[in-house]
């Protein structure tokens, strides 16, 4: 095919894609769907000639279950460090953004560095999780995950690695149950909940009755959670689908885009009682950074955290803005607390093209000297 014909074909495909996208968006609006991903995915897969990649592609096994929760192990080919890493992710989306795509996976990267890696998959909250409390979440689920990580890895200590709300939970856990946590890494983690921008505004008591929501639904439905993120940037959440038409001849770009959209659309119900206390104590009263939040009758005192802490901040984060995370060094008790800033967004810390080059090597460089090496390796 000559060059004019190729150019004409690209123009025709672009115009056709724009029309198909517009029709699918119109259908999504007609169906009152918050997320257009299910409607648009087939169009872009066909146009770009790509298929949906597998979820969490790095080889792993399930080593423990508790209710809907699973503890996953990602074993390294050659283990260099006895100290394992245990990821604690948020309760809103799924853990596999940490194991995104081959070459774009934080978990894959760390296993290649010789770490024995574990991750909590919270699963799909059902009726049994409606009454789950912060005390059960921390002292039951996360504590069991820590113990099973120690048992399977053969290590007395773990590096606890929390992401987003998972970082808030990891901080609270370490404050209450410090034994066995040798290092604490928190990534894009809310600490001062008065600094959350529009989310802090929306969740104030005069705007948001959390008790009525939880009392009505039990677990918070996914469409309620999705609607909040959608309304924080409604135009961009639609126009990005039109923008990807311009990259339709780049299969790698389209695959990455669709994989990210799949993850973003894969929200899960939020356990009701955990959500109630999270909104009340953190967003509405900001008790967490004042060391006044109570879990199971015990005060969560961040000053009791004595292990080394790494505070990772995304400079362009609009979900957990830098101001939410920056007070942490002044709140923890340890003097070994380092903050790293990176010029990416909230998800960019784990899924951007910059992360494997700019972010993860520095994080691994911090953990390495603080992790016990294997004698001779495995």
CSV table of C-alpha atoms in Angstrom, one decimal:
chain,number,residue,atom,x,y,z
A,1,UNK,CA,0.0,0.0,0.0
A,2,UNK,CA,1.4,3.4,-1.0
A,3,UNK,CA,1.8,6.3,1.5
A,4,UNK,CA,-1.3,8.3,0.4
A,5,UNK,CA,-3.4,5.1,0.7
A,6,UNK,CA,-1.9,4.4,4.2
A,7,UNK,CA,-2.6,8.0,5.3
A,8,UNK,CA,-6.2,7.7,4.0
A,9,UNK,CA,-6.7,4.4,5.8
A,10,UNK,CA,-5.4,5.9,9.1
A,11,UNK,CA,-7.8,8.8,8.7
A,12,UNK,CA,-10.7,6.5,7.9
A,13,UNK,CA,-9.9,4.3,10.9
A,14,UNK,CA,-9.6,7.3,13.2
A,15,UNK,CA,-13.0,8.8,12.0
A,16,UNK,CA,-14.6,5.4,12.3
A,17,UNK,CA,-13.2,4.9,15.8
A,18,UNK,CA,-14.4,8.3,16.9
A,19,UNK,CA,-18.0,7.5,15.7
A,20,UNK,CA,-18.0,4.1,17.4
A,21,UNK,CA,-16.7,5.7,20.6
A,22,UNK,CA,-19.4,8.3,20.5
A,23,UNK,CA,-22.1,5.7,20.0
A,24,UNK,CA,-20.8,3.6,22.9
A,25,UNK,CA,-20.6,6.6,25.2
A,26,UNK,CA,-24.1,7.5,24.3
A,27,UNK,CA,-25.2,3.9,25.1
A,28,UNK,CA,-23.4,4.0,28.4
A,29,UNK,CA,-25.2,7.3,29.3
A,30,UNK,CA,-28.5,5.8,28.3
A,31,UNK,CA,-27.9,2.8,30.5
A,32,UNK,CA,-26.9,5.2,33.3
A,33,UNK,CA,-23.5,3.5,33.6
A,34,UNK,CA,-20.9,5.4,35.6
A,35,UNK,CA,-18.0,3.6,33.9
A,36,UNK,CA,-17.8,3.4,30.1
A,37,UNK,CA,-15.1,0.7,30.1
A,38,UNK,CA,-17.4,-2.3,29.4
A,39,UNK,CA,-18.9,-0.5,26.4
A,40,UNK,CA,-15.7,0.8,24.8
A,41,UNK,CA,-13.2,-2.1,25.5
A,42,UNK,CA,-14.4,-4.3,22.6
A,43,UNK,CA,-14.0,-1.4,20.1
A,44,UNK,CA,-10.5,-0.6,21.1
A,45,UNK,CA,-9.4,-4.2,21.3
A,46,UNK,CA,-10.7,-4.8,17.8
A,47,UNK,CA,-9.3,-1.6,16.3
A,48,UNK,CA,-5.8,-2.1,17.8
A,49,UNK,CA,-5.7,-5.9,17.4
A,50,UNK,CA,-5.0,-6.5,21.1
A,51,UNK,CA,-6.3,-8.9,23.7
A,52,UNK,CA,-7.0,-8.3,27.4
A,53,UNK,CA,-3.8,-9.2,29.4
A,54,UNK,CA,-4.1,-11.6,32.4
A,55,UNK,CA,-4.7,-10.2,35.9
A,56,UNK,CA,-1.6,-10.3,38.1
A,57,UNK,CA,0.7,-12.1,35.6
A,58,UNK,CA,3.6,-12.7,37.9
A,59,UNK,CA,3.5,-16.4,39.1
A,60,UNK,CA,2.0,-16.7,42.6
A,61,UNK,CA,0.3,-19.1,45.0
A,62,UNK,CA,-2.3,-18.7,47.7
A,63,UNK,CA,-0.8,-19.5,51.1
A,64,UNK,CA,-3.6,-18.4,53.4
A,65,UNK,CA,-7.3,-17.4,53.3
A,66,UNK,CA,-9.5,-15.8,55.9
A,67,UNK,CA,-13.1,-15.0,54.8
A,68,UNK,CA,-12.9,-13.2,51.5
A,69,UNK,CA,-9.2,-12.4,52.0
A,70,UNK,CA,-6.4,-14.3,50.3
A,71,UNK,CA,-2.7,-14.0,51.1
A,72,UNK,CA,-0.7,-14.4,47.8
A,73,UNK,CA,3.0,-15.3,47.6
A,74,UNK,CA,5.2,-14.2,44.7
A,75,UNK,CA,8.4,-16.3,45.2
A,76,UNK,CA,11.7,-15.1,43.7
A,77,UNK,CA,13.7,-17.3,41.4
A,78,UNK,CA,16.8,-16.6,43.5
A,79,UNK,CA,16.1,-15.2,47.0
A,80,UNK,CA,18.6,-12.7,48.2
A,81,UNK,CA,16.8,-11.3,51.3
A,82,UNK,CA,15.4,-13.3,54.2
A,83,UNK,CA,13.2,-10.4,55.2
A,84,UNK,CA,10.0,-10.7,53.1
A,85,UNK,CA,7.8,-7.9,51.9
A,86,UNK,CA,4.0,-7.9,52.7
A,87,UNK,CA,1.8,-5.5,50.6
A,88,UNK,CA,-1.3,-4.1,52.2
A,89,UNK,CA,-3.5,-2.5,49.6
A,90,UNK,CA,-6.6,-0.4,49.9
A,91,UNK,CA,-10.1,-1.7,50.4
A,92,UNK,CA,-11.5,0.3,47.4
A,93,UNK,CA,-9.7,-1.2,44.4
A,94,UNK,CA,-7.9,-4.5,43.7
A,95,UNK,CA,-4.4,-5.4,44.7
A,96,UNK,CA,-3.2,-6.2,41.2
A,97,UNK,CA,-2.2,-2.7,40.3
A,98,UNK,CA,0.9,-3.7,42.2
A,99,UNK,CA,1.4,-6.5,39.6
A,100,UNK,CA,0.1,-4.6,36.6
A,101,UNK,CA,1.8,-5.8,33.4
A,102,UNK,CA,5.0,-7.7,32.6
A,103,UNK,CA,7.8,-5.1,32.8
A,104,UNK,CA,5.4,-2.7,34.6
A,105,UNK,CA,4.9,-4.6,37.8
A,106,UNK,CA,6.3,-3.5,41.1
A,107,UNK,CA,5.9,-7.0,42.5
A,108,UNK,CA,7.7,-8.5,39.5
A,109,UNK,CA,10.5,-6.0,39.9
A,110,UNK,CA,11.0,-6.8,43.6
A,111,UNK,CA,11.0,-10.6,43.0
A,112,UNK,CA,13.7,-10.0,40.4
A,113,UNK,CA,15.6,-8.1,43.1
A,114,UNK,CA,15.5,-11.3,45.2
A,115,UNK,CA,12.7,-10.4,47.6
A,116,UNK,CA,10.1,-12.9,48.8
A,117,UNK,CA,6.9,-10.9,48.2
A,118,UNK,CA,3.4,-11.4,49.6
A,119,UNK,CA,0.3,-9.4,49.0
A,120,UNK,CA,-3.2,-9.2,50.6
A,121,UNK,CA,-6.1,-9.6,48.2
A,122,UNK,CA,-9.1,-8.4,50.2
A,123,UNK,CA,-11.5,-10.1,47.8
A,124,UNK,CA,-15.1,-9.2,47.3
A,125,UNK,CA,-16.7,-8.0,50.6
A,126,UNK,CA,-20.0,-9.8,51.2
A,127,UNK,CA,-22.5,-10.2,54.0
A,128,UNK,CA,-19.9,-11.6,56.4
A,129,UNK,CA,-17.7,-8.5,56.0
A,130,UNK,CA,-20.5,-6.0,56.7
A,131,UNK,CA,-19.8,-6.0,60.5
A,132,UNK,CA,-16.0,-6.2,60.1
A,133,UNK,CA,-14.4,-3.7,62.5
A,134,UNK,CA,-11.1,-1.9,62.4
A,135,UNK,CA,-10.1,-4.1,65.4
A,136,UNK,CA,-10.8,-7.3,63.4
A,137,UNK,CA,-9.2,-5.9,60.3
A,138,UNK,CA,-5.9,-5.0,61.9
A,139,UNK,CA,-5.7,-7.5,64.8
A,140,UNK,CA,-7.3,-10.3,62.9
A,141,UNK,CA,-6.8,-10.1,59.1
A,142,UNK,CA,-3.5,-8.2,58.8
A,143,UNK,CA,-2.0,-9.7,61.9
A,144,UNK,CA,-2.8,-13.2,60.5
A,145,UNK,CA,-1.3,-12.2,57.2
A,146,UNK,CA,1.9,-11.0,59.0
A,147,UNK,CA,2.2,-14.3,60.9
A,148,UNK,CA,1.6,-16.4,57.8
A,149,UNK,CA,4.2,-14.4,55.9
A,150,UNK,CA,6.7,-15.0,58.7
A,151,UNK,CA,5.8,-18.7,58.7
A,152,UNK,CA,6.0,-19.3,55.0
A,153,UNK,CA,9.1,-17.2,54.5
A,154,UNK,CA,11.0,-18.5,57.5
A,155,UNK,CA,11.7,-15.0,58.7
A,156,UNK,CA,10.9,-13.5,62.1
A,157,UNK,CA,10.5,-10.0,60.6
A,158,UNK,CA,8.7,-8.5,57.6
A,159,UNK,CA,8.8,-5.3,55.7
A,160,UNK,CA,5.2,-4.0,55.7
A,161,UNK,CA,4.4,-2.0,52.5
A,162,UNK,CA,1.1,-0.1,52.5
A,163,UNK,CA,-0.4,1.7,49.5
A,164,UNK,CA,-3.1,4.5,49.7
A,165,UNK,CA,-5.6,3.6,52.4
A,166,UNK,CA,-3.5,0.4,52.8
A,167,UNK,CA,-0.7,2.7,54.0
A,168,UNK,CA,-3.0,4.2,56.6
A,169,UNK,CA,-3.9,0.7,57.8
A,170,UNK,CA,-0.3,-0.4,57.8
A,171,UNK,CA,0.6,2.7,60.0
A,172,UNK,CA,-2.2,1.9,62.4
A,173,UNK,CA,-1.2,-1.8,62.5
A,174,UNK,CA,2.4,-1.0,63.2
A,175,UNK,CA,1.5,1.4,66.0
A,176,UNK,CA,-0.6,-1.3,67.7
A,177,UNK,CA,1.3,-4.4,66.8
A,178,UNK,CA,4.9,-3.5,66.2
A,179,UNK,CA,6.4,-6.9,66.9
A,180,UNK,CA,7.7,-8.5,63.7
A,181,UNK,CA,7.6,-5.3,61.6
A,182,UNK,CA,11.2,-4.5,60.9
A,183,UNK,CA,10.5,-1.8,58.2
A,184,UNK,CA,7.5,0.1,57.1
A,185,UNK,CA,6.9,1.6,53.6
A,186,UNK,CA,3.9,3.7,52.9
A,187,UNK,CA,3.1,4.9,49.4
A,188,UNK,CA,0.6,7.7,48.5
A,189,UNK,CA,-0.8,7.4,52.0
A,190,UNK,CA,-3.3,9.7,53.6
A,191,UNK,CA,-2.3,10.9,57.1
A,192,UNK,CA,-3.7,14.4,57.5
A,193,UNK,CA,-7.2,14.1,56.3
A,194,UNK,CA,-7.9,17.9,56.2
A,195,UNK,CA,-5.6,18.1,53.2
A,196,UNK,CA,-7.5,15.8,50.8
A,197,UNK,CA,-8.9,18.5,48.6
A,198,UNK,CA,-12.3,17.9,47.2
A,199,UNK,CA,-12.6,14.5,48.9
A,200,UNK,CA,-12.1,16.2,52.3
A,201,UNK,CA,-14.8,18.7,51.5
A,202,UNK,CA,-17.3,16.2,50.2
A,203,UNK,CA,-17.0,13.9,53.2
A,204,UNK,CA,-17.6,16.5,55.9
A,205,UNK,CA,-20.7,15.8,58.1
A,206,UNK,CA,-22.7,18.7,56.7
A,207,UNK,CA,-22.3,17.2,53.2
A,208,UNK,CA,-22.2,13.5,53.8
A,209,UNK,CA,-24.2,11.3,56.2
A,210,UNK,CA,-22.0,8.2,56.5
A,211,UNK,CA,-24.3,6.6,59.0
A,212,UNK,CA,-27.3,6.7,56.7
A,213,UNK,CA,-25.3,5.3,53.8
A,214,UNK,CA,-23.9,2.3,55.8
A,215,UNK,CA,-27.2,1.7,57.6
A,216,UNK,CA,-29.0,1.5,54.2
A,217,UNK,CA,-26.5,-0.6,52.3
A,218,UNK,CA,-24.3,-2.5,54.8
A,219,UNK,CA,-21.2,-2.7,52.6
A,220,UNK,CA,-20.8,0.5,50.5
A,221,UNK,CA,-21.7,-0.4,46.8
A,222,UNK,CA,-19.1,-0.1,44.1
A,223,UNK,CA,-21.2,2.4,42.1
A,224,UNK,CA,-21.2,4.8,45.1
A,225,UNK,CA,-17.4,4.6,45.3
A,226,UNK,CA,-17.0,5.0,41.5
A,227,UNK,CA,-19.4,8.0,41.4
A,228,UNK,CA,-17.1,9.9,43.7
A,229,UNK,CA,-14.0,9.4,41.6
A,230,UNK,CA,-16.0,10.1,38.4
A,231,UNK,CA,-17.4,13.4,39.7
A,232,UNK,CA,-13.9,14.5,40.8
A,233,UNK,CA,-12.9,14.7,37.1
A,234,UNK,CA,-15.9,14.0,34.8
A,235,UNK,CA,-14.7,15.5,31.6
A,236,UNK,CA,-11.3,13.9,31.7
A,237,UNK,CA,-12.8,10.5,32.3
A,238,UNK,CA,-14.7,10.8,29.0
A,239,UNK,CA,-12.2,12.6,26.8
A,240,UNK,CA,-9.4,10.2,27.5
A,241,UNK,CA,-11.2,7.6,25.4
A,242,UNK,CA,-11.3,10.0,22.5
A,243,UNK,CA,-7.6,10.8,23.0
A,244,UNK,CA,-6.6,7.1,22.8
A,245,UNK,CA,-8.0,7.0,19.2
A,246,UNK,CA,-5.0,9.0,18.2
A,247,UNK,CA,-2.8,6.2,19.5
A,248,UNK,CA,-4.8,3.4,18.1
A,249,UNK,CA,-1.9,2.2,15.9
A,250,UNK,CA,0.3,1.7,19.0
A,251,UNK,CA,-0.7,-1.8,20.4
A,252,UNK,CA,1.5,-1.4,23.5
A,253,UNK,CA,-0.1,2.0,24.4
A,254,UNK,CA,-3.6,0.6,23.9
A,255,UNK,CA,-2.9,-2.5,25.9
A,256,UNK,CA,-1.6,-0.4,28.8
A,257,UNK,CA,-4.5,2.0,28.6
A,258,UNK,CA,-7.1,-0.8,28.6
A,259,UNK,CA,-5.4,-2.7,31.4
A,260,UNK,CA,-5.4,0.5,33.6
A,261,UNK,CA,-9.1,1.1,32.8
A,262,UNK,CA,-10.0,-2.5,33.6
A,263,UNK,CA,-8.3,-2.1,37.0
A,264,UNK,CA,-10.0,1.2,37.5
A,265,UNK,CA,-13.4,-0.3,36.8
A,266,UNK,CA,-12.8,-3.3,39.0
A,267,UNK,CA,-13.9,-1.7,42.3
A,268,UNK,CA,-15.2,-3.9,45.1
A,269,UNK,CA,-17.7,-3.2,47.9
A,270,UNK,CA,-16.2,-1.5,50.9
A,271,UNK,CA,-16.9,-3.3,54.3
A,272,UNK,CA,-19.5,-1.1,55.9
A,273,UNK,CA,-18.3,-0.7,59.5
A,274,UNK,CA,-14.7,-0.2,58.5
A,275,UNK,CA,-16.0,2.5,56.1
A,276,UNK,CA,-18.1,4.1,58.8
A,277,UNK,CA,-15.1,4.5,61.2
A,278,UNK,CA,-12.8,5.5,58.4
A,279,UNK,CA,-15.0,8.4,57.3
A,280,UNK,CA,-15.9,9.5,60.8
A,281,UNK,CA,-12.5,9.3,62.5
A,282,UNK,CA,-10.2,10.2,59.6
A,283,UNK,CA,-12.0,12.4,57.1
A,284,UNK,CA,-14.6,14.0,59.3
A,285,UNK,CA,-12.7,14.4,62.6
A,286,UNK,CA,-9.1,14.0,61.5
A,287,UNK,CA,-8.3,11.9,64.6
A,288,UNK,CA,-5.6,9.8,62.8
A,289,UNK,CA,-2.9,12.4,62.7
A,290,UNK,CA,-3.8,13.6,66.1
A,291,UNK,CA,-3.1,10.2,67.6
A,292,UNK,CA,-6.7,10.1,68.9
A,293,UNK,CA,-8.2,7.4,66.7
A,294,UNK,CA,-9.1,4.3,68.8
A,295,UNK,CA,-9.2,0.7,67.5
A,296,UNK,CA,-10.5,-2.0,69.9
A,297,UNK,CA,-10.3,0.4,72.8
A,298,UNK,CA,-6.6,1.2,72.1
A,299,UNK,CA,-5.4,4.6,70.9
A,300,UNK,CA,-3.5,4.5,67.6
A,301,UNK,CA,-0.3,6.5,68.6
A,302,UNK,CA,1.9,7.0,65.5
A,303,UNK,CA,4.7,8.1,67.9
A,304,UNK,CA,5.0,4.5,69.0
A,305,UNK,CA,6.4,3.5,65.6
A,306,UNK,CA,10.1,2.9,66.1
A,307,UNK,CA,11.0,0.9,63.0
A,308,UNK,CA,12.5,2.5,59.9
A,309,UNK,CA,9.8,4.3,57.8
A,310,UNK,CA,9.9,5.2,54.1
A,311,UNK,CA,7.2,7.8,53.0
A,312,UNK,CA,6.7,7.7,49.2
A,313,UNK,CA,4.8,10.7,47.8
A,314,UNK,CA,3.5,11.3,44.2
A,315,UNK,CA,3.8,15.0,43.4
A,316,UNK,CA,0.8,15.0,41.0
A,317,UNK,CA,-1.5,12.9,43.2
A,318,UNK,CA,-5.1,14.1,43.2
A,319,UNK,CA,-6.4,11.2,45.3
A,320,UNK,CA,-3.9,11.5,48.2
A,321,UNK,CA,-2.3,14.9,47.6
A,322,UNK,CA,1.2,15.4,48.9
A,323,UNK,CA,0.0,17.5,51.8
A,324,UNK,CA,-1.9,14.5,53.2
A,325,UNK,CA,1.4,12.5,53.5
A,326,UNK,CA,4.0,15.1,54.2
A,327,UNK,CA,3.3,15.4,58.0
A,328,UNK,CA,4.3,11.8,58.7
A,329,UNK,CA,8.0,12.2,59.6
A,330,UNK,CA,6.9,14.5,62.5
A,331,UNK,CA,4.4,12.0,63.8
A,332,UNK,CA,6.3,8.7,64.0
A,333,UNK,CA,8.7,7.9,66.8
A,334,UNK,CA,11.6,6.7,64.7
A,335,UNK,CA,14.4,8.9,63.6
A,336,UNK,CA,15.0,6.7,60.6
A,337,UNK,CA,12.2,8.2,58.5
A,338,UNK,CA,12.8,9.2,54.9
A,339,UNK,CA,10.4,10.9,52.4
A,340,UNK,CA,10.8,10.5,48.7
A,341,UNK,CA,9.0,12.6,46.1
A,342,UNK,CA,8.4,11.5,42.6
A,343,UNK,CA,6.9,13.6,39.6
A,344,UNK,CA,4.0,11.1,38.9
A,345,UNK,CA,0.4,10.6,39.9
A,346,UNK,CA,-1.3,8.4,42.4
A,347,UNK,CA,-1.3,5.3,40.2
A,348,UNK,CA,1.9,6.3,38.4
A,349,UNK,CA,4.0,5.1,41.4
A,350,UNK,CA,3.0,1.6,40.4
A,351,UNK,CA,2.0,1.6,36.8
A,352,UNK,CA,3.7,4.4,34.8
A,353,UNK,CA,6.6,4.0,32.4
A,354,UNK,CA,8.7,6.1,34.8
A,355,UNK,CA,8.2,3.8,37.8
A,356,UNK,CA,10.6,1.0,36.8
A,357,UNK,CA,13.4,3.5,36.1
A,358,UNK,CA,12.8,6.4,38.5
A,359,UNK,CA,10.8,5.0,41.5
A,360,UNK,CA,11.3,1.4,42.2
A,361,UNK,CA,15.1,1.3,42.2
A,362,UNK,CA,15.2,4.0,44.9
A,363,UNK,CA,12.6,2.2,47.0
A,364,UNK,CA,14.5,-1.1,46.6
A,365,UNK,CA,17.7,0.8,47.4
A,366,UNK,CA,16.1,1.9,50.7
A,367,UNK,CA,14.9,-1.5,51.7
A,368,UNK,CA,18.0,-3.4,50.8
A,369,UNK,CA,20.3,-2.2,53.6
A,370,UNK,CA,17.4,-2.6,56.1
A,371,UNK,CA,16.6,-6.2,55.0
A,372,UNK,CA,18.4,-9.3,56.3
A,373,UNK,CA,20.3,-11.0,53.5
A,374,UNK,CA,20.1,-14.7,52.8
A,375,UNK,CA,23.3,-16.6,53.6
A,376,UNK,CA,24.5,-17.6,50.2
A,377,UNK,CA,21.1,-17.0,48.6
A,378,UNK,CA,18.6,-19.6,47.6
